[in-house]
Amino acid sequence: MLDRLVPEGVELCETYGDMAPEAAAACLFPSERAVVRHLSEERRREFATVRGCARTALARLGIPPEPLVPDVSGAPRWPRGAVGSLTHCPGYRAAVVAPAREYAALGIDAEPAEPLPAVVAARLLPDAERRSADELRAVLGLPADRLAFCAKEASYKAFSPWCGRRYGIRDFAVRLAGDGSFRGAVPERRHRFEGRWAVRSGYLVTVVCLAAEDWSGPLTAGFRPDHGWQQAAM
């Protein structure tokens, strides 16, 4: 599903099912098992499976397995020299990773290809985004309101380590295009970026890949307002 969503240098791994309980338990490091010891068996398998995807993708970069323990935001701490992002929803898990020298940040999100409940759409999508989603749904016949939410979530995952936790999903403005792309804006900043989306096998998947040559400076400098518009290389 994701091969056409990510640019060269980004590795991905996806699966439509979880590991067996014994395999899931065996693939986790002790520090990871400690994180999920009080969770249900289903949640432990989900946690292990998506980390298995991440380790498979990292291996393609030549990075050996190590613990991927969540930080306070819930995102995993990636090995030195790598950036990445994880996603999981019912029946689907995926990871994207890349060398930090080539990409400053990645964000991925997946959702079932079903419309958002009206109350959720009203809370998470500003009027302009809902109108844009309605237009795209009329043309393509897909649940564009949930696709917009999915794009905002991928954007949040890419930028939140740099922006801080004061921003939420709603704060990231996105506009979907019918060619499988979307444009986004960083909260309270002039910086703009691009992402990609796809619909496959009943799932919506969105990815944001921020190239280091375009984004390392603005991100580490706290989005200098004089830097102008930026665009992720896709």
CSV table of C-alpha atoms in Angstrom, one decimal:
chain,number,residue,atom,x,y,z
A,1,MET,CA,0.0,0.0,0.0
A,2,LEU,CA,2.7,2.5,1.0
A,3,ASP,CA,5.3,2.0,-1.7
A,4,ARG,CA,4.1,4.9,-3.8
A,5,LEU,CA,3.6,7.2,-0.8
A,6,VAL,CA,7.2,7.5,0.4
A,7,PRO,CA,10.2,9.0,-1.4
A,8,GLU,CA,13.6,7.4,-2.0
A,9,GLY,CA,15.5,6.7,1.2
A,10,VAL,CA,12.4,6.0,3.3
A,11,GLU,CA,11.9,2.4,4.3
A,12,LEU,CA,8.5,1.0,5.2
A,13,CYS,CA,6.9,-2.1,6.5
A,14,GLU,CA,3.2,-3.0,6.9
A,15,THR,CA,1.1,-5.9,8.0
A,16,TYR,CA,-2.6,-6.7,8.2
A,17,GLY,CA,-2.5,-9.0,11.2
A,18,ASP,CA,-0.8,-9.4,14.6
A,19,MET,CA,1.8,-11.8,15.7
A,20,ALA,CA,0.8,-14.9,17.7
A,21,PRO,CA,1.0,-14.2,21.5
A,22,GLU,CA,4.2,-16.2,21.9
A,23,ALA,CA,6.0,-14.5,19.1
A,24,ALA,CA,4.8,-11.1,20.2
A,25,ALA,CA,6.1,-11.6,23.7
A,26,ALA,CA,9.4,-13.0,22.4
A,27,CYS,CA,10.1,-10.0,20.1
A,28,LEU,CA,9.9,-7.4,22.8
A,29,PHE,CA,12.9,-6.1,24.9
A,30,PRO,CA,12.4,-6.1,28.7
A,31,SER,CA,11.9,-2.3,28.8
A,32,GLU,CA,9.2,-2.7,26.1
A,33,ARG,CA,7.5,-5.5,28.0
A,34,ALA,CA,7.4,-3.3,31.1
A,35,VAL,CA,5.5,-0.7,29.1
A,36,VAL,CA,2.7,-3.1,28.2
A,37,ARG,CA,2.6,-5.5,31.1
A,38,HIS,CA,-0.7,-4.1,32.4
A,39,LEU,CA,-2.4,-4.0,29.0
A,40,SER,CA,-4.7,-6.5,27.5
A,41,GLU,CA,-3.3,-9.4,25.4
A,42,GLU,CA,-4.7,-7.7,22.2
A,43,ARG,CA,-3.0,-4.4,23.0
A,44,ARG,CA,0.3,-6.2,23.7
A,45,ARG,CA,0.2,-8.0,20.4
A,46,GLU,CA,-0.6,-4.7,18.6
A,47,PHE,CA,2.3,-3.0,20.4
A,48,ALA,CA,4.7,-5.8,19.5
A,49,THR,CA,3.6,-6.2,15.9
A,50,VAL,CA,4.0,-2.5,15.0
A,51,ARG,CA,7.5,-2.6,16.6
A,52,GLY,CA,8.3,-5.7,14.6
A,53,CYS,CA,7.4,-3.6,11.5
A,54,ALA,CA,9.7,-0.9,12.7
A,55,ARG,CA,12.6,-3.3,13.4
A,56,THR,CA,12.2,-4.8,9.9
A,57,ALA,CA,12.3,-1.4,8.3
A,58,LEU,CA,15.3,-0.3,10.4
A,59,ALA,CA,17.2,-3.5,9.5
A,60,ARG,CA,17.0,-2.3,5.9
A,61,LEU,CA,18.9,0.7,7.0
A,62,GLY,CA,21.5,-1.5,8.6
A,63,ILE,CA,20.3,-0.6,12.2
A,64,PRO,CA,20.2,-3.5,14.6
A,65,PRO,CA,17.2,-4.1,16.9
A,66,GLU,CA,17.0,-2.1,20.0
A,67,PRO,CA,14.1,-1.0,22.3
A,68,LEU,CA,11.5,1.4,20.9
A,69,VAL,CA,10.1,2.7,24.2
A,70,PRO,CA,7.5,5.4,24.0
A,71,ASP,CA,8.3,8.9,25.3
A,72,VAL,CA,5.9,11.1,27.2
A,73,SER,CA,4.0,11.9,24.0
A,74,GLY,CA,3.5,8.2,23.2
A,75,ALA,CA,5.9,8.3,20.2
A,76,PRO,CA,8.8,5.8,20.2
A,77,ARG,CA,12.4,6.9,20.9
A,78,TRP,CA,14.2,6.0,17.7
A,79,PRO,CA,17.8,4.8,17.5
A,80,ARG,CA,20.5,7.4,17.0
A,81,GLY,CA,20.8,8.3,13.4
A,82,ALA,CA,17.2,7.3,12.5
A,83,VAL,CA,13.8,9.0,12.4
A,84,GLY,CA,10.5,7.2,12.1
A,85,SER,CA,6.8,6.9,12.8
A,86,LEU,CA,4.3,4.2,13.6
A,87,THR,CA,0.6,3.7,13.0
A,88,HIS,CA,-1.9,1.1,14.0
A,89,CYS,CA,-5.7,0.8,13.6
A,90,PRO,CA,-8.0,-2.2,13.6
A,91,GLY,CA,-6.5,-4.8,11.3
A,92,TYR,CA,-3.5,-2.7,10.1
A,93,ARG,CA,0.0,-1.8,11.4
A,94,ALA,CA,2.8,0.0,9.7
A,95,ALA,CA,6.1,1.8,10.2
A,96,VAL,CA,8.2,4.2,8.2
A,97,VAL,CA,11.9,4.9,9.0
A,98,ALA,CA,14.7,6.9,7.3
A,99,PRO,CA,18.3,8.0,8.0
A,100,ALA,CA,18.3,11.3,10.1
A,101,ARG,CA,20.9,12.7,7.7
A,102,GLU,CA,18.4,12.5,4.9
A,103,TYR,CA,15.1,13.2,6.7
A,104,ALA,CA,14.4,15.5,9.6
A,105,ALA,CA,11.1,13.9,10.6
A,106,LEU,CA,8.4,11.4,9.4
A,107,GLY,CA,4.7,11.1,10.1
A,108,ILE,CA,2.4,8.2,9.2
A,109,ASP,CA,-1.3,7.5,10.0
A,110,ALA,CA,-3.8,4.9,8.9
A,111,GLU,CA,-7.6,4.8,9.4
A,112,PRO,CA,-10.4,2.6,8.3
A,113,ALA,CA,-11.9,4.0,5.0
A,114,GLU,CA,-15.2,5.0,6.8
A,115,PRO,CA,-16.7,8.4,7.4
A,116,LEU,CA,-16.0,10.1,10.7
A,117,PRO,CA,-19.0,10.4,13.1
A,118,ALA,CA,-20.5,13.9,12.5
A,119,VAL,CA,-19.7,15.0,16.0
A,120,VAL,CA,-16.1,14.1,15.6
A,121,ALA,CA,-15.8,15.8,12.3
A,122,ALA,CA,-17.3,19.0,13.7
A,123,ARG,CA,-14.8,18.9,16.6
A,124,LEU,CA,-11.6,18.1,14.6
A,125,LEU,CA,-12.1,19.7,11.2
A,126,PRO,CA,-12.6,23.5,10.8
A,127,ASP,CA,-15.3,24.6,8.4
A,128,ALA,CA,-12.9,25.1,5.5
A,129,GLU,CA,-11.5,21.6,5.8
A,130,ARG,CA,-15.0,20.1,6.0
A,131,ARG,CA,-16.0,22.0,2.9
A,132,SER,CA,-12.9,20.8,1.1
A,133,ALA,CA,-13.5,17.2,2.2
A,134,ASP,CA,-17.1,17.4,1.0
A,135,GLU,CA,-15.9,18.5,-2.4
A,136,LEU,CA,-13.4,15.7,-2.6
A,137,ARG,CA,-16.0,13.1,-1.5
A,138,ALA,CA,-18.3,14.3,-4.2
A,139,VAL,CA,-15.7,13.8,-6.9
A,140,LEU,CA,-13.9,10.6,-5.7
A,141,GLY,CA,-16.6,9.0,-3.5
A,142,LEU,CA,-14.3,8.4,-0.6
A,143,PRO,CA,-14.6,9.3,3.1
A,144,ALA,CA,-12.7,12.5,2.8
A,145,ASP,CA,-13.5,13.8,6.2
A,146,ARG,CA,-11.7,10.9,7.8
A,147,LEU,CA,-8.9,11.3,5.2
A,148,ALA,CA,-8.5,14.9,6.3
A,149,PHE,CA,-8.3,13.7,9.9
A,150,CYS,CA,-5.7,11.1,8.9
A,151,ALA,CA,-3.6,13.7,7.1
A,152,LYS,CA,-3.7,16.0,10.2
A,153,GLU,CA,-2.6,13.1,12.4
A,154,ALA,CA,0.4,12.3,10.2
A,155,SER,CA,1.3,16.0,10.2
A,156,TYR,CA,1.0,16.1,14.0
A,157,LYS,CA,3.3,13.1,14.3
A,158,ALA,CA,5.9,14.6,12.1
A,159,PHE,CA,6.0,18.0,13.7
A,160,SER,CA,4.9,17.5,17.3
A,161,PRO,CA,8.5,16.6,18.6
A,162,TRP,CA,9.6,20.0,17.4
A,163,CYS,CA,6.5,22.1,18.0
A,164,GLY,CA,5.8,21.0,21.5
A,165,ARG,CA,2.7,19.4,23.0
A,166,ARG,CA,0.7,22.6,23.2
A,167,TYR,CA,-0.6,21.9,19.7
A,168,GLY,CA,-3.2,19.3,18.8
A,169,ILE,CA,-4.4,17.6,15.7
A,170,ARG,CA,-6.9,20.3,14.9
A,171,ASP,CA,-4.2,23.0,14.9
A,172,PHE,CA,-2.6,21.5,11.7
A,173,ALA,CA,-4.4,22.8,8.7
A,174,VAL,CA,-4.6,20.5,5.6
A,175,ARG,CA,-6.1,20.7,2.2
A,176,LEU,CA,-6.6,17.4,0.2
A,177,ALA,CA,-6.0,17.1,-3.5
A,178,GLY,CA,-7.5,14.5,-5.8
A,179,ASP,CA,-4.1,13.4,-7.1
A,180,GLY,CA,-3.1,11.6,-3.8
A,181,SER,CA,-1.4,14.6,-2.2
A,182,PHE,CA,-2.3,17.1,0.4
A,183,ARG,CA,-0.9,20.5,1.6
A,184,GLY,CA,-0.5,21.4,5.2
A,185,ALA,CA,0.4,24.4,7.3
A,186,VAL,CA,2.3,24.4,10.6
A,187,PRO,CA,0.3,26.0,13.5
A,188,GLU,CA,0.8,29.7,13.8
A,189,ARG,CA,3.6,29.7,11.3
A,190,ARG,CA,4.0,30.5,7.6
A,191,HIS,CA,5.8,27.2,6.9
A,192,ARG,CA,3.9,24.9,4.5
A,193,PHE,CA,4.6,21.3,3.6
A,194,GLU,CA,3.2,18.5,1.5
A,195,GLY,CA,2.2,14.9,2.2
A,196,ARG,CA,0.7,11.9,0.3
A,197,TRP,CA,-2.3,9.8,0.7
A,198,ALA,CA,-3.7,6.5,-0.6
A,199,VAL,CA,-6.7,4.2,-0.2
A,200,ARG,CA,-6.1,0.5,-0.3
A,201,SER,CA,-7.8,-2.6,1.0
A,202,GLY,CA,-10.3,-0.6,3.1
A,203,TYR,CA,-7.8,1.7,4.7
A,204,LEU,CA,-6.7,5.3,4.3
A,205,VAL,CA,-3.0,5.9,4.8
A,206,THR,CA,-1.2,9.3,4.9
A,207,VAL,CA,2.5,10.1,5.1
A,208,VAL,CA,4.5,13.3,5.7
A,209,CYS,CA,8.3,13.1,5.0
A,210,LEU,CA,10.3,16.2,5.8
A,211,ALA,CA,13.6,16.2,3.9
A,212,ALA,CA,16.6,17.2,6.1
A,213,GLU,CA,18.0,19.6,3.5
A,214,ASP,CA,14.7,21.6,3.7
A,215,TRP,CA,13.7,21.2,7.3
A,216,SER,CA,16.6,20.5,9.6
A,217,GLY,CA,17.4,24.2,10.0
A,218,PRO,CA,13.8,25.5,10.5
A,219,LEU,CA,13.0,22.6,12.9
A,220,THR,CA,16.1,22.9,15.1
A,221,ALA,CA,15.8,26.7,15.1
A,222,GLY,CA,12.2,26.6,16.2
A,223,PHE,CA,10.7,27.6,12.9
A,224,ARG,CA,12.3,31.0,12.4
A,225,PRO,CA,9.5,33.2,11.1
A,226,ASP,CA,11.9,34.8,8.5
A,227,HIS,CA,12.6,31.4,6.9
A,228,GLY,CA,9.5,31.5,4.6
A,229,TRP,CA,7.6,28.7,3.1
A,230,GLN,CA,9.0,25.3,3.1
A,231,GLN,CA,7.9,22.1,1.3
A,232,ALA,CA,8.7,18.6,2.1
A,233,ALA,CA,10.4,16.6,-0.6
A,234,MET,CA,8.0,13.8,-1.6
